[in-house]
Every structure is written in structure tokens, then in C-alpha cells.
């Protein structure tokens, strides 16, 4: 599992930290370890890529406290919760709060590797989605005020004729603006333009 992503392990038990590191090192996955949540948060700068493996029960802040703190900081690292005291209620709580997996100790090395691989995949998808949102925002910012008006009406399903009447311009002018919108947004079709607009709307909200 060669990767440029890192697994950040927050675990107060030295033997468990060593065990997790050994499993991940066996497939060449970079690992950083922390004895508690506070130590992990001290180094948080928003630039970490990979996933977080954290025990639920920690001295000081719990794994759930850490999960909430990262959410407040808008850090989107996929989180794998581990615990020696697993029950359905705790597992449901972890998953509802956004954890990608919940593993009960003792667990096999393969189970951990499978969970990390899935977390890495989710992180890749999140990074790609963020990059797309940034690109779409930049494209949208390049539109003129009139082009934004036309785009809003186009994705609402209005025809060029209706848009022209609403804006008080000719249908030919609308057609020109519409062409500019499609080119600037790099949309190959109306369906793609609608999808792009949906991404921007969800991001804004």
C-alpha cells in the first residue's frame, strides 16, 4: 500500500501504538503517533492528508471530543475509531458523528489495513471534490453580472426567448451570453452546467 498519505494514530497505550505502527509499516504506510488528543491538535494546521485512527477512551479529551474539535476546525480527515469497550450504542454514536469505521480491540492487522485503505480512498475523493469546488468558484467569479443572470435563468429551465423577455434584451444577445457562460464554466452540456451550479450552491450553503 505505497502512498503519500499518512495515518495519524492517537492512542495512549504504548503497546497498542507500537502494534498499529508495525502493521502499517509492513505495507510502507507513513505513520505519526500521539499519546493524546491535545498533542495531535497542537500540530493541526489543516494540511494533513490521510486518516486519523483514534481510541475512543483517552486521557483528557476523548476520541469523540477530538472528533468534535476537528469538525469545528473544518478538518475533514476520515476518522477510524478504535475501542476496547465496544457496544452498539458507542459504534452508532461514532458513525453518526462522521467516523468512517469503528473497530473493537483486539483486531486483526488486515482489518485495520482494510479500514485505512477505505479511509484513504475517501480522503482522495474529498480532496478531488474540494479541488473541483475551487475551480468552479474561480470560473463562476469570471462571469459578468449579466452572464450570472443568464446562467441562473438557464439552469432554471427558461428558454432563450423567455430569458430575453425577462432581461429586456434580444434572444440573440441571450444566445451570446449563454455561449460565454458555457465557455467560462467549461460546461460541455446544459446537464453539466446544472451539475456545476448545484456544486456551487451546496458549497455556499
Short mmCIF file of N, CA, C and O in Angstrom, two decimals, residues 24 110 126 131-132 155:
data_model
loop_
_atom_site.label_atom_id
_atom_site.label_comp_id
_atom_site.label_asym_id
_atom_site.label_seq_id
_atom_site.Cartn_x
_atom_site.Cartn_y
_atom_site.Cartn_z
N UNK A 24 1.11 -1.03 9.95
CA UNK A 24 1.14 -0.06 8.85
C UNK A 24 2.51 -0.01 8.18
O UNK A 24 2.61 0.13 6.96
N UNK A 110 -5.14 -7.13 9.25
CA UNK A 110 -5.80 -6.98 7.95
C UNK A 110 -7.05 -6.12 8.06
O UNK A 110 -7.35 -5.32 7.17
N UNK A 126 -12.45 13.32 -1.25
CA UNK A 126 -12.72 14.63 -0.65
C UNK A 126 -11.79 15.70 -1.21
O UNK A 126 -12.20 16.83 -1.47
N UNK A 131 -11.02 20.33 -4.79
CA UNK A 131 -10.34 20.95 -5.93
C UNK A 131 -11.36 21.38 -6.99
O UNK A 131 -11.24 22.46 -7.58
N UNK A 132 -12.37 20.53 -7.21
CA UNK A 132 -13.40 20.88 -8.19
C UNK A 132 -14.19 22.10 -7.74
O UNK A 132 -14.48 23.00 -8.54
N UNK A 155 -30.33 27.52 -15.97
CA UNK A 155 -30.41 26.31 -15.15
C UNK A 155 -31.79 26.15 -14.51
O UNK A 155 -32.14 25.07 -14.03
#
